[in-house]
Short mmCIF file of C-alpha atoms in Angstrom, two decimals:
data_model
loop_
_atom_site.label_atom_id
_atom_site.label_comp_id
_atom_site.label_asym_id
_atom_site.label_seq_id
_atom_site.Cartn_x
_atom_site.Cartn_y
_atom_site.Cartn_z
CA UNK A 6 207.56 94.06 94.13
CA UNK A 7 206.76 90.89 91.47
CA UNK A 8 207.84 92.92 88.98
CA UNK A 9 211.39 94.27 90.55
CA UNK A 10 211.97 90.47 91.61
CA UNK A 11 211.88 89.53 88.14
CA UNK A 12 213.91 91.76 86.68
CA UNK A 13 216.83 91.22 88.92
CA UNK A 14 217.23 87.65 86.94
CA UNK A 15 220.01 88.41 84.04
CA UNK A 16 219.07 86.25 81.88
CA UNK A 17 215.34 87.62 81.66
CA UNK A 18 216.30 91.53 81.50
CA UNK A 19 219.28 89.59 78.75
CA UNK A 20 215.87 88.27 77.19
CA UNK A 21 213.37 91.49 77.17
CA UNK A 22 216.48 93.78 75.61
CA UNK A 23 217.34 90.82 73.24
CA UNK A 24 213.44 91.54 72.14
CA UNK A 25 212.95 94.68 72.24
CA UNK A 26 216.29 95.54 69.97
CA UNK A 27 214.86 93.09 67.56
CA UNK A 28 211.43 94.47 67.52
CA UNK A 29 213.33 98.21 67.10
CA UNK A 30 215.00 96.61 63.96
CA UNK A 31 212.23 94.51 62.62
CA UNK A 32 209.67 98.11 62.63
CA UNK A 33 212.32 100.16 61.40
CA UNK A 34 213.15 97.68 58.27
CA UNK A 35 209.65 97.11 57.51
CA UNK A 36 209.14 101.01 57.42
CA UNK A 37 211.92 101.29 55.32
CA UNK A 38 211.04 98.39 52.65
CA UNK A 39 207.67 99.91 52.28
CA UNK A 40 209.04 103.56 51.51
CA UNK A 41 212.15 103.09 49.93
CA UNK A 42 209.99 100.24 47.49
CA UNK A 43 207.52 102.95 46.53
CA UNK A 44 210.30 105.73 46.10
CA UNK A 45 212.05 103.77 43.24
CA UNK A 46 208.76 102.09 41.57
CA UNK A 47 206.32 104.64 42.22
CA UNK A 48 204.08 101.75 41.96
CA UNK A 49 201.30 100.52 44.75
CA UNK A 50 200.86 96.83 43.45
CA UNK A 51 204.44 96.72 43.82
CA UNK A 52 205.04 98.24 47.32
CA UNK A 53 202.15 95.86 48.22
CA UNK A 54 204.75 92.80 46.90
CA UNK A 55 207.09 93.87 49.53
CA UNK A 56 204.88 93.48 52.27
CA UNK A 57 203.67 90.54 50.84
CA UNK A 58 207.54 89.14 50.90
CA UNK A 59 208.00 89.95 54.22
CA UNK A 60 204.72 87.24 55.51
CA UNK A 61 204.81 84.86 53.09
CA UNK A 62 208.11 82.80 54.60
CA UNK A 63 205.92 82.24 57.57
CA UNK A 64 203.41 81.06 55.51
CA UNK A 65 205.82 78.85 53.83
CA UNK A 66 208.26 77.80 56.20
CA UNK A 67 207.05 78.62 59.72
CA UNK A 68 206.23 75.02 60.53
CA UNK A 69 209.36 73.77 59.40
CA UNK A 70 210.95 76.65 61.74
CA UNK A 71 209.57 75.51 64.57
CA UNK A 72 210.36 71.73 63.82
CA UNK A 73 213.83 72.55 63.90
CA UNK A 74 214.09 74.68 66.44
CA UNK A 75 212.68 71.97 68.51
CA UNK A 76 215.83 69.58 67.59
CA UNK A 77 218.93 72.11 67.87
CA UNK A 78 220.92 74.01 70.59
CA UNK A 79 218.60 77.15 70.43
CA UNK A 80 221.30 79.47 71.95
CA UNK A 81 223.70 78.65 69.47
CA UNK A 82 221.21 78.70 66.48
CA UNK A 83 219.91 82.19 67.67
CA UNK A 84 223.26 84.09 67.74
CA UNK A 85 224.16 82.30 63.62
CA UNK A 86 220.87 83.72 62.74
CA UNK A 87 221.20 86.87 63.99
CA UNK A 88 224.67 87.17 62.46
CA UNK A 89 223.74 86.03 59.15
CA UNK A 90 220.82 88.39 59.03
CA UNK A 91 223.30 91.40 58.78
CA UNK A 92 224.71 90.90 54.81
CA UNK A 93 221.27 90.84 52.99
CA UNK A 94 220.39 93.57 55.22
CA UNK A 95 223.06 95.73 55.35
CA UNK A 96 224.12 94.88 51.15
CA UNK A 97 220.93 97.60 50.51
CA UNK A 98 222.97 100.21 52.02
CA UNK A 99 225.88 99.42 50.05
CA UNK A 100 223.81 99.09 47.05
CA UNK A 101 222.63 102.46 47.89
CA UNK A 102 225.31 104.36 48.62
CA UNK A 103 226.78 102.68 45.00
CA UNK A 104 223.76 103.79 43.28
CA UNK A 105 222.43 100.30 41.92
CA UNK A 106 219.88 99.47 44.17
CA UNK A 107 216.85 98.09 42.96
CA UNK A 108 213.73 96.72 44.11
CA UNK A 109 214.86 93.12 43.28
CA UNK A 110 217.14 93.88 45.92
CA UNK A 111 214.73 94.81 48.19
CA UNK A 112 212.52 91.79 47.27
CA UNK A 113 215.41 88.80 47.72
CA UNK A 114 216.57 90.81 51.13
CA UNK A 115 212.99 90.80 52.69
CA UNK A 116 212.17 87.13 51.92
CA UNK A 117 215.95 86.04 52.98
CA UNK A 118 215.54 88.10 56.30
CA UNK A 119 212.11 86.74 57.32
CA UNK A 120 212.66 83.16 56.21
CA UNK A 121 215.34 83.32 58.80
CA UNK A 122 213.45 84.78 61.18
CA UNK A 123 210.68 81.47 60.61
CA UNK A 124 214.04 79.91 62.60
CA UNK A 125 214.47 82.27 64.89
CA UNK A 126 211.08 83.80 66.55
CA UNK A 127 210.01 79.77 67.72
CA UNK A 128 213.04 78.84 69.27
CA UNK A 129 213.46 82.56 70.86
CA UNK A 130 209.91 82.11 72.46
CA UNK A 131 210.69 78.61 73.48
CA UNK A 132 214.01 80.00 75.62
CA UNK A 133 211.48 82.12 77.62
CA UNK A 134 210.11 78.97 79.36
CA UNK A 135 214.33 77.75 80.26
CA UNK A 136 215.16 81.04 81.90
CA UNK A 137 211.63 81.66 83.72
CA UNK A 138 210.76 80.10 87.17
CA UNK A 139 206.65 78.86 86.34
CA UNK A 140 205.17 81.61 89.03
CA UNK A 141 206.84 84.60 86.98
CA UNK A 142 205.94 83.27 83.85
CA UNK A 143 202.79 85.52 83.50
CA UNK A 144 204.45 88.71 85.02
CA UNK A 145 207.54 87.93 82.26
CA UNK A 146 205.04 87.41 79.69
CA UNK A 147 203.61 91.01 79.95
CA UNK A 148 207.01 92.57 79.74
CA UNK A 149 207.81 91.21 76.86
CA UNK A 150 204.82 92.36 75.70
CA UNK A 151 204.65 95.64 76.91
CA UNK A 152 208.39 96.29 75.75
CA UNK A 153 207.62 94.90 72.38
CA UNK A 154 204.65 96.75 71.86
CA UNK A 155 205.88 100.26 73.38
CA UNK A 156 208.50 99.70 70.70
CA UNK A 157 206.20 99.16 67.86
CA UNK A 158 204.53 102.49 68.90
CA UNK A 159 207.05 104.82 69.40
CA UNK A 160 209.29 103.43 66.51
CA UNK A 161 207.44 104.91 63.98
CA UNK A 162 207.94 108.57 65.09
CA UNK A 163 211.39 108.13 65.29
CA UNK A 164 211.86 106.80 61.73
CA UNK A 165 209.38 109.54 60.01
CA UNK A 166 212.45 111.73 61.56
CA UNK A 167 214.61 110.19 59.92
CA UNK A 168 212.68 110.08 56.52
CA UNK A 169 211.79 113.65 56.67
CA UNK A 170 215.82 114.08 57.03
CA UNK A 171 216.73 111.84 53.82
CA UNK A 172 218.27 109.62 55.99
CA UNK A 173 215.70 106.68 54.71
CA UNK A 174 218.24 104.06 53.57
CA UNK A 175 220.09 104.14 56.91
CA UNK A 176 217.18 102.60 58.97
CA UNK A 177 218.75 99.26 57.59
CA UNK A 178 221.78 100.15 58.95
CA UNK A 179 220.00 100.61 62.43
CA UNK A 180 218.17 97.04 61.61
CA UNK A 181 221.59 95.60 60.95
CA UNK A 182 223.08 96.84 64.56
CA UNK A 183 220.31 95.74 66.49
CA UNK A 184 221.00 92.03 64.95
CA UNK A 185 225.26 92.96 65.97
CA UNK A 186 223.06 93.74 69.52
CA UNK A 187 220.95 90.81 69.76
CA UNK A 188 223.26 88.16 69.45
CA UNK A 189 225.62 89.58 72.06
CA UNK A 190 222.81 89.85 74.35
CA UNK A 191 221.44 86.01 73.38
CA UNK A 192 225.39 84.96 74.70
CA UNK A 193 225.22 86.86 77.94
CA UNK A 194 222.41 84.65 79.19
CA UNK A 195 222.57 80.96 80.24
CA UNK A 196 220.35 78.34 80.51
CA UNK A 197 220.25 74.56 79.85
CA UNK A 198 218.44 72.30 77.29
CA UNK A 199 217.79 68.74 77.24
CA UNK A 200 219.21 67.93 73.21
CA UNK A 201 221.86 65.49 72.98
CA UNK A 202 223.65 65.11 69.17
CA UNK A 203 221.76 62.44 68.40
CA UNK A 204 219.08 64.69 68.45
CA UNK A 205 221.12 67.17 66.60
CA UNK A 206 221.51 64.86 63.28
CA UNK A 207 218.22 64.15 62.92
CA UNK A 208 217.24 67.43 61.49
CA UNK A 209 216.79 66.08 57.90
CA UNK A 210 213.94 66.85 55.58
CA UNK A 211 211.88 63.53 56.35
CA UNK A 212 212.57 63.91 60.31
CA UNK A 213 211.42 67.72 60.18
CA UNK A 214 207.87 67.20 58.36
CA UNK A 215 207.76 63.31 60.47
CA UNK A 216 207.49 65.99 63.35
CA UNK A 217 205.10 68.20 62.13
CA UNK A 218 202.92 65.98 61.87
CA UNK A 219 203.33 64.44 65.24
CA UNK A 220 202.72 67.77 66.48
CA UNK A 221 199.35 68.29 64.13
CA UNK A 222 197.73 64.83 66.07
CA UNK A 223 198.73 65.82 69.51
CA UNK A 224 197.04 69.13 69.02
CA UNK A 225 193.57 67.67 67.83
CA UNK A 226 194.03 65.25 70.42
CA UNK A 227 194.55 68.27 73.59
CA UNK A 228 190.63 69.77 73.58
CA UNK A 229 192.01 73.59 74.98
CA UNK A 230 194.82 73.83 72.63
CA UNK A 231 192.53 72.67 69.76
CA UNK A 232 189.95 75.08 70.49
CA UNK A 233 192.98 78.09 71.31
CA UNK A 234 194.27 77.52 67.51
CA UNK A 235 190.75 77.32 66.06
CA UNK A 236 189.65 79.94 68.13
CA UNK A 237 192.58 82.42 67.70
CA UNK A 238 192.22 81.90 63.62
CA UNK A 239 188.65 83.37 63.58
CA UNK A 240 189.27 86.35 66.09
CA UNK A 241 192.34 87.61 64.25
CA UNK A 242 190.23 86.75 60.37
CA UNK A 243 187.35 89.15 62.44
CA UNK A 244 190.43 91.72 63.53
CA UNK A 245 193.15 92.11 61.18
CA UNK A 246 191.17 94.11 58.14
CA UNK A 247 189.20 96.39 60.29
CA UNK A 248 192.05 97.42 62.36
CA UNK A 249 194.86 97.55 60.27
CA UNK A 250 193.46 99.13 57.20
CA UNK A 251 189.38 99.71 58.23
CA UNK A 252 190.19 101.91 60.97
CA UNK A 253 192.30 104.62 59.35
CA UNK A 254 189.39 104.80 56.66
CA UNK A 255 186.93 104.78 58.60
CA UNK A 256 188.31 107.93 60.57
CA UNK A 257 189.50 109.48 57.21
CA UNK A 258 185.89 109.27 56.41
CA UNK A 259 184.27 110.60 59.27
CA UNK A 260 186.66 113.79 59.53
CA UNK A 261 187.96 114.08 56.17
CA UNK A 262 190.35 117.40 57.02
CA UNK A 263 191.80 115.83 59.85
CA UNK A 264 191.70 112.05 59.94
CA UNK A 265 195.15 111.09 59.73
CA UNK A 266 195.57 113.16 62.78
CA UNK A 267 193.44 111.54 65.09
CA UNK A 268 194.45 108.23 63.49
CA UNK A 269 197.62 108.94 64.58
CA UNK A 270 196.27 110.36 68.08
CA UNK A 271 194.26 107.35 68.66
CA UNK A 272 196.61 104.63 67.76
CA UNK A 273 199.37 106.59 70.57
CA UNK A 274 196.26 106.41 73.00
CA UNK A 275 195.92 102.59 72.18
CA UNK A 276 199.24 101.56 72.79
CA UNK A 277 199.05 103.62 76.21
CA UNK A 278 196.34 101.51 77.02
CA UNK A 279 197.95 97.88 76.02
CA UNK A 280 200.75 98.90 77.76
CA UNK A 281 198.66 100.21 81.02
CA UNK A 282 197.17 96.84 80.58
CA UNK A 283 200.03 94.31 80.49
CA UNK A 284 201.24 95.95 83.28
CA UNK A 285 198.34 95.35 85.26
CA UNK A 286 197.27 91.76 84.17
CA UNK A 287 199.44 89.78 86.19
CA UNK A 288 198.47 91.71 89.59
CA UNK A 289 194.89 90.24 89.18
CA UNK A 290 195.82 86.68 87.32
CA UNK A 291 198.56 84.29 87.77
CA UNK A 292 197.16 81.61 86.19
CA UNK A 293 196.21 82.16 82.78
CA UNK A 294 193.01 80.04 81.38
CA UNK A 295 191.47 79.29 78.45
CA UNK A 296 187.49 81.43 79.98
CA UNK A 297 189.87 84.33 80.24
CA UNK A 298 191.70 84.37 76.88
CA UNK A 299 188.20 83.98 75.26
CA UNK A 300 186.76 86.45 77.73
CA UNK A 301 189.60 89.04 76.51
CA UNK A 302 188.81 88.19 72.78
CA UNK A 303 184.75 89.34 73.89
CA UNK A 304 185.78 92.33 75.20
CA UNK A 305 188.09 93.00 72.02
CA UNK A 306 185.19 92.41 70.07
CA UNK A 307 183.07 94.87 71.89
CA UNK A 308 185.37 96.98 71.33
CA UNK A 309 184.91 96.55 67.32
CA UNK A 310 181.76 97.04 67.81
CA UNK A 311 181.37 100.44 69.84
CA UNK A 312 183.72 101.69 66.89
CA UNK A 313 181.03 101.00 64.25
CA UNK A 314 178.41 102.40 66.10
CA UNK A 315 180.25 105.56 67.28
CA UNK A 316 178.89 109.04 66.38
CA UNK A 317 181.15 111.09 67.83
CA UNK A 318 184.90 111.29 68.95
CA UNK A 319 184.64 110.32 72.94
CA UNK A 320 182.88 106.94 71.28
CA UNK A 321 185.86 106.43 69.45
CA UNK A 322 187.93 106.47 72.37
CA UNK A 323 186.17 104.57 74.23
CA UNK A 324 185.90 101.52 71.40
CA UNK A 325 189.76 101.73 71.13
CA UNK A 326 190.18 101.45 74.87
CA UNK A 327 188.05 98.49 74.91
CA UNK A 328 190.53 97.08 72.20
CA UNK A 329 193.23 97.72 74.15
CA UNK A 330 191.83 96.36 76.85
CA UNK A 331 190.54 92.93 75.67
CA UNK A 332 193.35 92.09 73.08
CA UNK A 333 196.57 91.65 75.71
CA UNK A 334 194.83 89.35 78.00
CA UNK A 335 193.52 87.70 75.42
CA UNK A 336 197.06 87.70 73.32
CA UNK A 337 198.95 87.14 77.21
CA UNK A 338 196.69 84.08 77.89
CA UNK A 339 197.42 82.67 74.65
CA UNK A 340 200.77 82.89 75.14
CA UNK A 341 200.81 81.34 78.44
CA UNK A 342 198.40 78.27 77.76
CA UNK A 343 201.05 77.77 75.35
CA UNK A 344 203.65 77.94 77.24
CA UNK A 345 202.21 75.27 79.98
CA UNK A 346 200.40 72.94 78.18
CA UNK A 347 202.53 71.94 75.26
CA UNK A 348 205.64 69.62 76.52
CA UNK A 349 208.75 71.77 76.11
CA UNK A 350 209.89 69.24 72.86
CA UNK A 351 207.43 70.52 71.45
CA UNK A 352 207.41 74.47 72.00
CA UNK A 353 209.08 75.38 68.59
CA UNK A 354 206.63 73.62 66.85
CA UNK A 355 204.06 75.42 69.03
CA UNK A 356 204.59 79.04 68.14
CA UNK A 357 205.67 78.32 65.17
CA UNK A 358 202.23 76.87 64.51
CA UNK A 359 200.51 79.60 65.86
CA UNK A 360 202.58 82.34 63.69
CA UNK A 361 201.29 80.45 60.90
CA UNK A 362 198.17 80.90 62.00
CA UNK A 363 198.28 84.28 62.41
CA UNK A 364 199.93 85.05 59.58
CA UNK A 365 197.47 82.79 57.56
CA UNK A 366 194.31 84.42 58.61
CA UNK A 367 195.98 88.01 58.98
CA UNK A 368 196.35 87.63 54.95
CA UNK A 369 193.29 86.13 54.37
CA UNK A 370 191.22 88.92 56.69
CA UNK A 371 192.48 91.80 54.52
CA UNK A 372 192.07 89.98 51.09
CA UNK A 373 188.50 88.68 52.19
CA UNK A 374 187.38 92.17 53.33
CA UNK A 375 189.47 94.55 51.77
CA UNK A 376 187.01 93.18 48.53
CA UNK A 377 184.39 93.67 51.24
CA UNK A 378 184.33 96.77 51.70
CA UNK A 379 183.15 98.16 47.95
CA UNK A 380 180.21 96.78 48.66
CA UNK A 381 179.69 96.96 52.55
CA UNK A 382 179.99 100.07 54.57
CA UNK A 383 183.15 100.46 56.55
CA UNK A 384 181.06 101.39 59.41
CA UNK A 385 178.87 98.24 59.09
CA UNK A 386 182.26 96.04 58.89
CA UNK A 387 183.24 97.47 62.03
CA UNK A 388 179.94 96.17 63.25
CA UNK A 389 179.78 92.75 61.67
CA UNK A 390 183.49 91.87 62.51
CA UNK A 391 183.23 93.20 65.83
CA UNK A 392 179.99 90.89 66.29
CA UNK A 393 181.47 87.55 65.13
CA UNK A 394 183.91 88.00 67.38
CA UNK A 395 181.69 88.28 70.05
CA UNK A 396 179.92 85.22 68.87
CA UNK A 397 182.69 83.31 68.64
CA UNK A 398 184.00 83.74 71.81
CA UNK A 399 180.58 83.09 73.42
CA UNK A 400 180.04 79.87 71.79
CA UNK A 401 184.32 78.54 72.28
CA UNK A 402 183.32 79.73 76.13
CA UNK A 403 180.05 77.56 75.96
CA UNK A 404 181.93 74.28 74.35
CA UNK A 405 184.55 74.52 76.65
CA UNK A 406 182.41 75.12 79.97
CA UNK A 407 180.17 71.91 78.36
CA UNK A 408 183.59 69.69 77.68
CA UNK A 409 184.32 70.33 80.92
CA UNK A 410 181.74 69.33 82.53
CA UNK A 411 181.40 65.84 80.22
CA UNK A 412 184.45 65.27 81.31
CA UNK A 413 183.89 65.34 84.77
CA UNK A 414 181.35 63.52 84.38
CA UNK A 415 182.64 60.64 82.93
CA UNK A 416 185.55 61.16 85.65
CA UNK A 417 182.84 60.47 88.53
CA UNK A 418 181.14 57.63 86.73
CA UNK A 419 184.26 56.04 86.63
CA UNK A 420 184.76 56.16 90.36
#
């Protein structure tokens, strides 16, 4: 029933096919970057500069991203980004098809693509909050989620299809019909926003980092988004390595005729159970708090840590499942504290700030530990990783349960 009401809003099924066309086209391209990179170099360190291309924009221009999309008409920014997305995109199958592409092609097209995306993925978040009534904000949330992330999952088998067919080179020409896709679906919805053009000619270089920075003090100033940001920097630094990269080894290692396999098996049984679970969250929660997105990030960590202690394949299972349990409510809460605690002037800047984050400590987790690992067991990582995170949560739990309380304290002696 909460679910079917939603849905009959156009503008929010506009908005979850608007996402989930992107996120079809952002997997696909990133697929085909990585193989088509290594097919002409041949070389790893290479290949591992194309991924590198694709998250360093955020890195670089994320905050400005989300400065500006908090001082233009989003709608009409949205539609010229997805339109000027297709050339670089779609040149590589031109290239291709001519017989001169080359992986300087590759590189300029990746870092032009995701630059514009630091525009794009801050003021697309921030429409979710014009087009969503406050009570279905949570339920919207996990569709979104749940869309994108069934998309991430199945994408994969669909372009190792088209791989195994030679048809590589045209999963940018998919990439490049989902943008075609996006930005008619971004001008069927409607929705109004609160920027006059005074507003609009301020976007200059001095106004844009000005903000920033007005953005940076209100943030240390607000005690649950400070701790959220801090917080959501160590938990993906504990994450990122062992999952992404740890995992697969780890299972390669354990069953060395088979491991790909049940990599393969398990990661299908973990987006089941994110799925299952974003589904389910808003049916117990509304209200999305701070105790519960820390909570989440324990049980995540559990998870970690079941993995690194498993002996056998049920264990393994059951540590993934714990993963997939703790990280939506954890990433949904996130999301949502967001969503209703930072004024809406300032929601660009807001995501935006928190895909740098994520980005940051994403790169920094599998630089820190990738060294890690020649000299620490995978296993043990697993362990250690999985720990902190536990810690972590515990003690943000702790110093937000004690700020509380000051608080109220002081509250009452001032009455």
């Amino acid at each position: 029933m909460m679910y079917r009401r939603v849905l009959k809003n156009k503008n929010i099924m506009c908005y979850l096919a608007g996402a989930g066309i992107s996120q079809l086209g952002n997997v696909l391209a990133g697929l085909a970057f990585l193989f088509i990179s290594y097919g002409l170099t041949e070389s790893a360190a290479l290949t591992s500069i194309i991924a590198i291309s694709q998250a360093m924009p955020y890195l670089l221009f994320g905050l400005i991203g989300g400065a500006v999309a908090d001082r233009v008409h989003k709608k009409r920014m949205l539609v010229w980004i997805d339109l000027l997305r297709i050339p670089p995109i779609f040149s590589l199958v031109i290239f291709h098809q001519m017989g001169t592409l080359a992986f300087w092609h590759l590189l300029t097209a990746a870092f032009m693509v995701q630059s514009l995306g630091c525009l794009y993925n801050p003021a697309y978040r921030a429409v979710l909050l014009l087009i969503t009534p406050l009570d279905q904000q949570t339920a919207v949330n996990s569709l979104l989620d749940t869309v994108t992330r069934g998309i991430q999952v199945l994408t994969p088998v669909f372009a190792i299809a088209m791989v195994n067919s030679g048809n590589t080179i045209h999963l940018y020409t998919i990439d490049a019909l989902t943008y075609l896709v996006s930005a008619m679906l971004i001008l069927n919805m409607h929705w109004q926003e609160a920027i006059g053009e005074q507003d609009i000619n301020k976007v200059h270089t001095q106004g844009i980092f000005r903000s920033i920075g007005l953005f940076v003090r209100w943030a240390k100033r607000e005690e649950t988004i400070k701790i959220l940001f801090v917080a959501t920097f160590w938990m993906v630094f504990f994450n990122a390595w062992v999952w992404q990269v740890g995992l697969l080894l780890l299972l390669i290692d354990r069953y060395p005729g088979n491991g790909q396999e049940l990599y393969s098996l398990i990661l299908g049984w973990y987006g089941a159970g994110v799925i299952l679970a974003n589904i389910a969250i808003p049916y117990f929660w509304k209200t999305l708090t701070l105790p519960l997105y820390l909570g989440g990030s324990l049980v995540w960590g559990i998870g970690l840590v079941v993995l690194g202690c498993a002996s056998n394949l049920p264990f393994y299972f059951a540590g993934v499942f714990l993963a997939a349990a703790g990280l939506p409510l954890s990433s949904l809460a996130r999301v949502y504290l967001i969503q209703t605690l930072v004024p809406a002037n300032m929601l660009g800047r807001a995501f935006s700030f928190n895909a740098v984050l994520l980005y940051g400590s994403n790169v920094l987790s599998l630089a820190v530990f990738g060294a890690f690992v020649s000299v620490v067991g995978i296993q043990h990582l697993f362990i250690i990783c999985g720990s902190l995170m536990v810690m972590a949560a515990l003690f943000y739990l702790v110093r937000g349960i004690l700020t509380e309380h000051a608080r109220r304290k002081a509250v009452k002696a001032l009455e």
